[in-house]
Short mmCIF file of C-alpha atoms in Angstrom, two decimals:
data_model
loop_
_atom_site.label_atom_id
_atom_site.label_comp_id
_atom_site.label_asym_id
_atom_site.label_seq_id
_atom_site.Cartn_x
_atom_site.Cartn_y
_atom_site.Cartn_z
CA MET A 127 100.66 55.90 123.89
CA LYS A 128 101.68 59.41 124.91
CA LYS A 129 105.30 60.30 124.25
CA ASN A 130 107.82 60.18 127.09
CA PHE A 131 108.46 63.82 128.03
CA VAL A 132 112.00 63.27 129.30
CA GLU A 133 113.00 61.25 126.22
CA GLU A 134 111.48 64.00 124.04
CA LEU A 135 113.59 66.65 125.78
CA LYS A 136 116.75 64.52 125.63
CA TRP A 137 116.82 64.04 121.85
CA ARG A 138 115.97 67.70 121.36
CA GLY A 139 118.92 68.80 123.53
CA MET A 140 116.53 70.45 126.00
CA LEU A 141 117.46 68.68 129.24
CA ALA A 142 120.05 70.17 131.61
CA GLN A 143 119.29 69.00 135.17
CA MET A 144 116.63 66.76 136.66
CA MET A 145 115.88 65.57 140.18
CA PRO A 146 115.98 61.79 140.73
CA GLY A 147 112.54 60.23 140.31
CA THR A 148 111.24 62.88 137.88
CA GLU A 149 111.06 60.58 134.85
CA GLU A 150 109.39 57.81 136.86
CA LEU A 151 106.73 60.24 138.10
CA LEU A 152 106.01 61.47 134.55
CA GLN A 153 105.56 57.90 133.32
CA LYS A 154 103.31 56.97 136.25
CA GLU A 155 100.64 59.74 136.08
CA MET A 156 99.49 62.98 134.49
CA VAL A 157 101.75 65.54 136.14
CA THR A 158 100.99 69.23 136.69
CA ALA A 159 104.14 71.29 136.09
CA TYR A 160 104.77 75.02 136.14
CA LEU A 161 107.23 77.45 134.65
CA GLY A 162 107.55 81.06 135.78
CA THR A 163 108.23 84.19 133.78
CA ASP A 164 108.60 87.71 135.12
CA PRO A 165 106.43 90.32 133.36
CA THR A 166 109.25 92.86 133.09
CA ALA A 167 108.15 93.80 129.54
CA ASP A 168 104.85 93.64 127.65
CA SER A 169 106.25 91.01 125.30
CA LEU A 170 108.28 87.85 125.57
CA HIS A 171 111.39 87.59 123.39
CA ILE A 172 112.88 84.48 121.82
CA GLY A 173 115.10 83.98 124.87
CA HIS A 174 111.88 82.88 126.64
CA LEU A 175 110.95 80.44 123.89
CA CYS A 176 112.90 77.43 125.17
CA GLY A 177 110.90 77.44 128.42
CA ILE A 178 107.59 77.97 126.59
CA MET A 179 108.45 75.10 124.22
CA MET A 180 109.13 72.88 127.26
CA LEU A 181 105.54 73.54 128.37
CA ARG A 182 104.28 72.87 124.83
CA HIS A 183 106.07 69.51 124.69
CA LEU A 184 104.84 68.74 128.22
CA GLN A 185 101.21 69.25 127.15
CA HIS A 186 101.71 67.22 123.95
CA CYS A 187 102.99 64.39 126.18
CA GLY A 188 99.70 64.41 128.12
CA HIS A 189 100.72 66.46 131.17
CA LYS A 190 99.25 69.72 132.47
CA PRO A 191 101.24 72.97 132.04
CA ILE A 192 100.89 76.04 134.24
CA ILE A 193 102.54 79.28 133.18
CA LEU A 194 103.13 81.52 136.18
CA VAL A 195 103.42 85.25 135.56
CA GLY A 196 105.42 86.71 138.41
CA GLY A 197 103.40 89.81 139.22
CA ALA A 198 104.78 89.73 142.78
CA THR A 199 108.33 88.51 142.10
CA GLY A 200 108.49 90.88 139.09
CA MET A 201 108.26 93.73 141.59
CA ILE A 202 111.54 92.58 143.13
CA GLY A 203 113.89 91.12 140.52
CA ASP A 204 115.76 87.84 140.44
CA PRO A 205 119.54 87.99 141.04
CA SER A 206 120.17 84.83 138.95
CA GLY A 207 122.50 85.67 136.07
CA LYS A 208 122.29 89.42 136.79
CA SER A 209 125.09 91.77 137.79
CA GLN A 210 122.82 94.58 138.95
CA GLU A 211 119.38 94.98 140.51
CA ARG A 212 116.36 95.32 138.24
CA ASN A 213 114.10 98.34 138.15
CA LEU A 214 110.92 97.73 140.12
CA LEU A 215 107.61 97.96 138.24
CA ASN A 216 104.29 99.30 139.47
CA ALA A 217 101.10 97.19 139.63
CA GLU A 218 99.47 98.87 136.60
CA THR A 219 102.46 98.17 134.35
CA LEU A 220 102.72 94.60 135.61
CA TYR A 221 99.03 93.93 134.88
CA HIS A 222 99.38 95.32 131.35
CA ASN A 223 102.47 93.18 130.74
CA GLN A 224 100.74 90.07 132.08
CA GLU A 225 97.77 90.45 129.71
CA CYS A 226 100.09 90.91 126.70
CA ILE A 227 102.14 87.85 127.68
CA LYS A 228 99.01 85.71 128.09
CA LYS A 229 97.96 86.47 124.49
CA GLN A 230 101.39 85.42 123.24
CA VAL A 231 101.54 82.19 125.26
CA ALA A 232 98.04 81.20 124.05
CA LYS A 233 99.62 80.55 120.62
CA PHE A 234 101.78 77.80 122.13
CA LEU A 235 99.54 76.17 124.73
CA ASP A 236 95.93 74.96 124.67
CA PHE A 237 94.10 76.84 127.42
CA ASP A 238 90.61 76.01 126.08
CA SER A 239 90.76 72.22 125.99
CA LYS A 240 88.11 70.26 127.90
CA GLU A 241 90.79 67.69 128.72
CA PRO A 242 92.23 67.56 132.26
CA ASN A 243 95.61 68.72 130.95
CA ALA A 244 94.34 72.11 129.68
CA ALA A 245 96.93 74.82 130.28
CA GLU A 246 96.44 77.43 133.00
CA MET A 247 97.94 80.84 133.66
CA VAL A 248 98.38 82.08 137.23
CA ASN A 249 99.84 85.22 138.77
CA ASN A 250 101.70 84.99 142.06
CA TYR A 251 100.55 88.51 142.94
CA ASP A 252 97.11 86.95 143.64
CA TRP A 253 98.42 84.98 146.61
CA MET A 254 101.21 87.33 147.69
CA LYS A 255 99.34 90.67 147.79
CA ASP A 256 97.67 90.02 151.17
CA PHE A 257 100.56 88.04 152.68
CA THR A 258 102.01 90.22 155.46
CA PHE A 259 105.71 90.31 156.17
CA LEU A 260 105.18 88.83 159.65
CA ASP A 261 103.12 85.95 158.24
CA PHE A 262 105.74 85.31 155.56
CA ALA A 263 108.53 85.28 158.15
CA ARG A 264 106.60 82.82 160.34
CA GLU A 265 105.22 80.50 157.64
CA VAL A 266 108.05 80.48 155.11
CA GLY A 267 111.20 82.07 156.52
CA LYS A 268 111.49 79.68 159.48
CA HIS A 269 111.80 76.64 157.21
CA ILE A 270 114.86 77.76 155.19
CA THR A 271 118.15 78.70 156.87
CA VAL A 272 120.29 81.67 155.83
CA ASN A 273 123.18 79.17 155.41
CA TYR A 274 121.12 77.28 152.79
CA MET A 275 120.24 80.51 150.96
CA MET A 276 123.81 81.83 151.04
CA ALA A 277 125.14 78.65 149.45
CA LYS A 278 123.22 79.29 146.20
CA GLU A 279 125.48 80.06 143.23
CA SER A 280 123.41 83.09 142.15
CA VAL A 281 123.89 84.65 145.61
CA GLN A 282 127.60 83.76 145.81
CA LYS A 283 128.34 85.36 142.44
CA ARG A 284 126.76 88.63 143.49
CA LEU A 285 128.54 88.64 146.85
CA ASN A 286 131.95 87.82 145.39
CA GLY A 287 132.40 90.98 143.40
CA GLU A 288 130.32 90.50 140.23
CA ALA A 289 127.98 93.30 141.33
CA ARG A 290 129.18 96.80 142.13
CA ASP A 291 126.49 97.34 144.75
CA GLY A 292 126.38 93.87 146.32
CA LEU A 293 123.05 92.11 146.84
CA SER A 294 120.04 93.84 148.33
CA PHE A 295 117.88 92.15 150.97
CA THR A 296 114.99 92.46 148.49
CA GLU A 297 116.81 90.32 145.94
CA PHE A 298 118.13 87.95 148.60
CA THR A 299 114.53 87.06 149.50
CA TYR A 300 113.66 86.28 145.86
CA GLN A 301 114.45 82.57 146.17
CA LEU A 302 112.08 82.32 149.16
CA LEU A 303 109.28 84.01 147.20
CA GLN A 304 109.81 81.71 144.22
CA GLY A 305 110.02 78.78 146.61
CA TYR A 306 106.67 79.78 148.11
CA ASP A 307 105.13 79.83 144.59
CA PHE A 308 106.03 76.15 144.22
CA LEU A 309 104.63 75.38 147.69
CA TYR A 310 101.39 77.27 146.95
CA LEU A 311 100.86 75.53 143.59
CA ASN A 312 101.76 72.19 145.14
CA GLU A 313 99.07 72.63 147.81
CA HIS A 314 96.39 74.30 145.66
CA LYS A 315 96.95 72.81 142.17
CA ASN A 316 98.65 69.49 143.00
CA CYS A 317 101.69 70.80 141.08
CA LYS A 318 104.59 68.39 141.58
CA LEU A 319 107.13 69.63 139.04
CA GLN A 320 108.81 72.97 138.42
CA LEU A 321 110.47 73.70 135.06
CA GLY A 322 112.92 76.46 134.20
CA GLY A 323 116.22 77.44 132.65
CA ALA A 324 119.45 75.99 134.03
CA ASP A 325 120.21 79.34 135.74
CA GLN A 326 117.06 78.83 137.84
CA TRP A 327 118.20 75.55 139.43
CA GLY A 328 119.06 77.23 142.74
CA ASN A 329 115.67 78.95 143.05
CA ILE A 330 113.80 75.81 141.96
CA THR A 331 115.54 73.57 144.48
CA THR A 332 114.75 76.08 147.24
CA GLY A 333 111.07 75.54 146.37
CA SER A 334 111.37 71.76 146.55
CA GLU A 335 113.24 72.05 149.86
CA LEU A 336 110.48 74.29 151.24
CA ILE A 337 107.82 71.74 150.22
CA ARG A 338 109.84 68.91 151.78
CA ARG A 339 110.20 70.78 155.08
CA THR A 340 106.63 72.16 155.15
CA ASN A 341 104.31 69.34 154.11
CA GLY A 342 106.56 66.51 152.91
CA ASN A 343 104.73 66.24 149.55
CA GLU A 344 106.30 64.82 146.39
CA CYS A 345 108.04 67.51 144.32
CA PHE A 346 110.53 67.47 141.48
CA ALA A 347 112.55 69.81 139.27
CA LEU A 348 113.75 69.83 135.68
CA THR A 349 115.64 72.49 133.72
CA CYS A 350 116.63 73.17 130.12
CA PRO A 351 120.07 74.46 129.06
CA LEU A 352 120.48 78.15 128.35
CA VAL A 353 120.48 78.44 124.56
CA THR A 354 123.57 80.03 123.00
CA LYS A 355 124.94 80.35 119.49
CA ALA A 356 127.49 77.80 118.26
CA ASP A 357 130.20 80.50 118.53
CA GLY A 358 129.31 81.07 122.19
CA GLY A 359 127.48 84.35 121.51
CA LYS A 360 124.22 85.24 123.21
CA PHE A 361 121.16 83.69 121.58
CA GLY A 362 118.38 86.00 120.46
CA LYS A 363 120.41 89.21 120.44
CA THR A 364 120.93 91.27 117.29
CA GLU A 365 122.50 94.67 116.71
CA SER A 366 119.09 96.23 117.37
CA GLY A 367 118.57 94.26 120.60
CA ASN A 368 116.25 91.38 121.50
CA VAL A 369 114.15 89.53 118.93
CA TRP A 370 110.65 90.01 120.36
CA LEU A 371 107.47 88.01 119.79
CA ASP A 372 105.44 91.23 119.56
CA PRO A 373 105.18 92.27 115.87
CA GLU A 374 105.26 95.94 116.91
CA ARG A 375 108.70 95.46 118.47
CA THR A 376 110.14 92.99 115.93
CA SER A 377 108.26 92.80 112.63
CA PRO A 378 107.42 89.34 111.21
CA TYR A 379 109.92 90.05 108.41
CA GLN A 380 112.75 90.80 110.86
CA PHE A 381 111.69 87.81 112.95
CA TYR A 382 111.82 85.51 109.89
CA GLN A 383 115.20 86.97 108.91
CA PHE A 384 116.67 86.08 112.31
CA TRP A 385 115.89 82.39 111.82
CA ILE A 386 116.68 82.17 108.09
CA ASN A 387 120.13 83.69 108.71
CA THR A 388 121.21 81.25 111.43
CA SER A 389 124.37 79.24 110.82
CA ASP A 390 124.13 75.57 109.80
CA ALA A 391 125.28 74.43 113.26
CA ASP A 392 122.76 76.65 115.03
CA ALA A 393 119.90 75.69 112.68
CA GLU A 394 120.50 72.01 113.46
CA ARG A 395 120.16 72.69 117.20
CA TYR A 396 117.37 75.25 117.01
CA ILE A 397 115.06 73.17 114.82
CA LYS A 398 114.97 70.56 117.60
CA ILE A 399 114.31 73.11 120.35
CA PHE A 400 111.95 75.59 118.71
CA THR A 401 109.66 73.36 116.62
CA THR A 402 107.48 70.33 117.28
CA LEU A 403 108.76 68.47 114.21
CA SER A 404 109.29 64.76 114.85
CA LYS A 405 112.73 63.18 115.23
CA GLU A 406 112.32 61.52 111.81
CA GLU A 407 111.47 64.83 110.09
CA VAL A 408 114.42 66.59 111.74
CA GLU A 409 116.86 63.80 110.84
CA SER A 410 115.62 63.87 107.24
CA LEU A 411 116.20 67.65 107.05
CA ILE A 412 119.70 67.29 108.56
CA ALA A 413 120.56 64.64 105.95
CA GLU A 414 119.20 66.88 103.18
CA GLN A 415 121.30 69.79 104.47
CA ALA A 416 124.43 67.61 104.52
CA LYS A 417 123.92 66.69 100.84
CA ASP A 418 123.57 70.29 99.65
CA PRO A 419 124.14 72.94 102.35
CA GLY A 420 123.59 75.69 99.78
CA LEU A 421 119.88 74.91 99.59
CA ARG A 422 119.60 75.55 103.37
CA PRO A 423 116.57 73.29 104.02
CA LEU A 424 117.15 73.46 107.80
CA GLN A 425 117.05 77.25 107.96
CA LYS A 426 114.05 77.47 105.62
CA ARG A 427 111.99 74.96 107.58
CA LEU A 428 113.05 76.42 110.94
CA ALA A 429 112.10 79.95 109.86
CA LYS A 430 108.78 78.72 108.47
CA GLU A 431 107.76 76.72 111.56
CA VAL A 432 108.67 79.39 114.11
CA THR A 433 107.28 82.36 112.13
CA ILE A 434 103.92 80.63 111.61
CA MET A 435 103.79 79.51 115.25
CA VAL A 436 104.55 82.98 116.65
CA HIS A 437 102.82 85.11 113.99
CA SER A 438 100.73 83.51 111.20
CA GLU A 439 100.99 81.81 107.83
CA ALA A 440 100.09 85.10 106.11
CA ASP A 441 102.97 86.85 107.93
CA TYR A 442 105.30 84.02 106.94
CA ASN A 443 104.26 84.28 103.26
CA MET A 444 104.82 88.03 103.30
CA ALA A 445 108.24 87.58 104.90
CA VAL A 446 109.26 85.05 102.22
CA GLU A 447 108.03 87.35 99.46
CA ALA A 448 109.81 90.33 101.02
CA SER A 449 113.04 88.31 101.33
CA GLY A 450 112.95 87.57 97.62
CA ILE A 451 112.74 91.25 96.70
CA LEU A 452 116.36 92.08 97.46
CA PHE A 453 117.86 89.09 95.67
CA GLY A 454 115.15 87.52 93.52
CA LYS A 455 113.33 88.41 90.31
CA SER A 456 110.51 90.38 91.91
CA THR A 457 108.17 92.91 90.31
CA LYS A 458 106.47 96.18 91.18
CA GLU A 459 103.41 94.11 92.06
CA ASN A 460 105.47 92.24 94.70
CA LEU A 461 106.55 95.58 96.20
CA GLN A 462 103.00 96.88 96.34
CA LYS A 463 101.82 93.81 98.27
CA LEU A 464 104.08 94.67 101.22
CA ASP A 465 102.78 96.73 104.09
CA GLU A 466 104.79 99.88 104.82
CA ARG A 467 106.55 98.42 107.89
CA THR A 468 107.80 95.37 105.96
CA PHE A 469 108.80 97.50 102.97
CA LEU A 470 110.94 99.74 105.21
CA ASP A 471 112.42 96.71 107.01
CA VAL A 472 113.48 95.17 103.69
CA PHE A 473 115.28 98.34 102.66
CA ALA A 474 116.60 99.34 106.08
CA GLY A 475 120.13 100.70 105.70
CA VAL A 476 119.95 101.68 102.01
CA PRO A 477 120.73 105.35 101.20
CA THR A 478 117.63 107.55 101.47
CA TYR A 479 116.80 110.92 99.94
CA GLN A 480 113.97 113.37 100.63
CA VAL A 481 112.02 114.68 97.62
CA SER A 482 109.15 117.21 97.54
CA LYS A 483 105.77 115.65 96.73
CA ALA A 484 104.56 118.95 95.24
CA GLU A 485 107.32 118.77 92.64
CA LEU A 486 106.61 115.15 91.84
CA GLU A 487 102.92 115.90 91.33
CA LYS A 488 103.93 118.09 88.35
CA GLY A 489 106.29 115.40 87.08
CA ILE A 490 110.12 115.45 87.05
CA GLY A 491 112.41 114.07 84.36
CA ILE A 492 114.42 111.10 85.59
CA LEU A 493 117.75 112.80 84.80
CA ASP A 494 116.86 115.78 87.03
CA LEU A 495 115.27 113.62 89.73
CA LEU A 496 118.20 111.25 90.28
CA THR A 497 120.97 113.85 90.10
CA ASP A 498 119.68 117.30 91.19
CA ARG A 499 116.79 116.43 93.54
CA ALA A 500 118.28 113.18 94.88
CA PRO A 501 121.99 112.64 94.07
CA VAL A 502 121.72 108.88 93.49
CA PHE A 503 124.04 109.34 90.48
CA PRO A 504 127.02 111.74 90.42
CA SER A 505 126.09 113.24 87.03
CA LYS A 506 123.45 113.20 84.33
CA GLY A 507 125.99 111.77 81.91
CA ASP A 508 126.65 108.81 84.23
CA LEU A 509 122.90 108.26 84.73
CA ARG A 510 122.23 108.47 80.98
CA ARG A 511 124.91 105.87 80.21
CA THR A 512 123.61 103.52 82.94
CA ILE A 513 120.02 103.78 81.63
CA GLN A 514 121.19 103.10 78.07
CA GLY A 515 123.06 100.04 79.34
CA GLY A 516 119.86 98.74 81.00
CA GLY A 517 121.22 99.23 84.52
CA VAL A 518 118.52 101.41 86.15
CA SER A 519 115.16 100.28 87.58
CA ILE A 520 112.41 102.25 89.28
CA ASP A 521 110.21 100.14 91.57
CA LYS A 522 111.67 96.96 90.04
CA GLU A 523 110.79 98.05 86.48
CA LYS A 524 113.69 98.68 84.09
CA VAL A 525 113.96 102.25 82.79
CA ALA A 526 114.11 102.15 78.99
CA ALA A 527 114.20 105.86 78.09
CA VAL A 528 116.40 108.71 79.35
CA ASP A 529 113.52 111.20 78.91
CA LEU A 530 111.17 109.30 81.29
CA THR A 531 109.05 111.57 83.51
CA ILE A 532 108.44 110.40 87.06
CA ASN A 533 105.25 111.43 88.88
CA THR A 534 103.27 110.38 91.96
CA GLY A 535 101.81 107.41 90.05
CA TYR A 536 105.13 105.62 90.60
CA LEU A 537 104.99 105.85 94.41
CA ILE A 538 104.87 102.76 96.62
CA SER A 539 102.49 103.20 99.59
CA GLY A 540 101.92 106.75 98.29
CA LYS A 541 105.31 107.78 99.65
CA TYR A 542 108.32 105.81 98.39
CA LEU A 543 110.26 105.43 95.16
CA LEU A 544 112.74 102.56 94.92
CA VAL A 545 115.76 103.15 92.68
CA GLN A 546 118.01 100.25 91.70
CA LYS A 547 121.43 100.41 90.05
CA GLY A 548 122.53 97.03 88.74
CA LYS A 549 121.49 93.96 90.76
CA LYS A 550 121.91 94.94 94.41
CA ASP A 551 122.56 98.70 94.67
CA TYR A 552 119.38 100.30 96.04
CA SER A 553 118.38 103.83 97.02
CA LEU A 554 115.09 104.93 98.52
CA LEU A 555 113.42 108.24 97.74
CA ILE A 556 111.01 109.39 100.46
CA VAL A 557 108.46 111.72 98.93
CA GLU A 558 106.68 114.09 101.34
#
């Protein structure tokens, strides 16, 4: 027996709104459902993950997922949840973004299956590019009244002072364009269900209304809640911005760190939403966490599952090893295993000093290096006493002698020298 999709979403805390009859339809037949994403960047970020996981669960429950990349609607911008109009993108940028997104989504959905519920990706630009304005006005615009469109919450918010510049006609038409996507997929792909975030409910119901008034076919809608932190803060935002799925934008180490550092309350919610672990496994981890919160089994398993799913097991292993370097008993060998990006991520924010490589090639005494060339220590006397007390390490190896000479053989990645005072006081020498 395939799992019940609605029940699966309910226990995971992933169900916000649902049209009457949706659950009955899903139990009666294999349902084709779609979820749209605008290709406004060449990578998804973890704010998109809840919707993508909905599609993943949908496919696991035996239904057919379609991911729609909004090449056409991405040229306009959706007013939902926005206080100002988006920048419009050109066709070349949109195509590039779409291809990048497809590669990312392929890690979550099975596009290659021979089964009838294999995932598909579509782009609404394909059916909108030759649709003239007059045809659109005749075939779509006549079915939905301005009164109906004005009543939508996303439109009301923009008109009632949340936006400095009001609402452009371009954005006002967005709900009709999204509605036409649902109609098109309903007629050409037998798509009966649209999924989305709770902020999309207005746009989604416009689509179902358009189908009802145009061809009278069955159509349904289901949304997931917008994910927030337990303290009400915005999910997926850090000081440096969004947490991206693209390793060039957010390294696997930084990505892993986001999940491992979640609060206990957030980890308990996120592990249900962002993994495919069973209810029994999740409940077991929650019970384990309650017994000894200090061991953080929820955060560790959450970070493992999501990092492997988005990146790879090798990236996960490197992230774990890198995480142990700051606080664990690591060695120079552990440092040398890290690629340069991860190494710099681990030591982001520590004091850095520039040192001449030409000088280091000749060899510099440690007392001169860490006071005159790079003032890690205030004086040679202070450095000497710290070394004699066993409190100085170079590249995770304790310095035993005050007359040690440092040369290029000590460099990590041919460029870096890691100096450690005590347990957690690091400095980084950049040798160029």
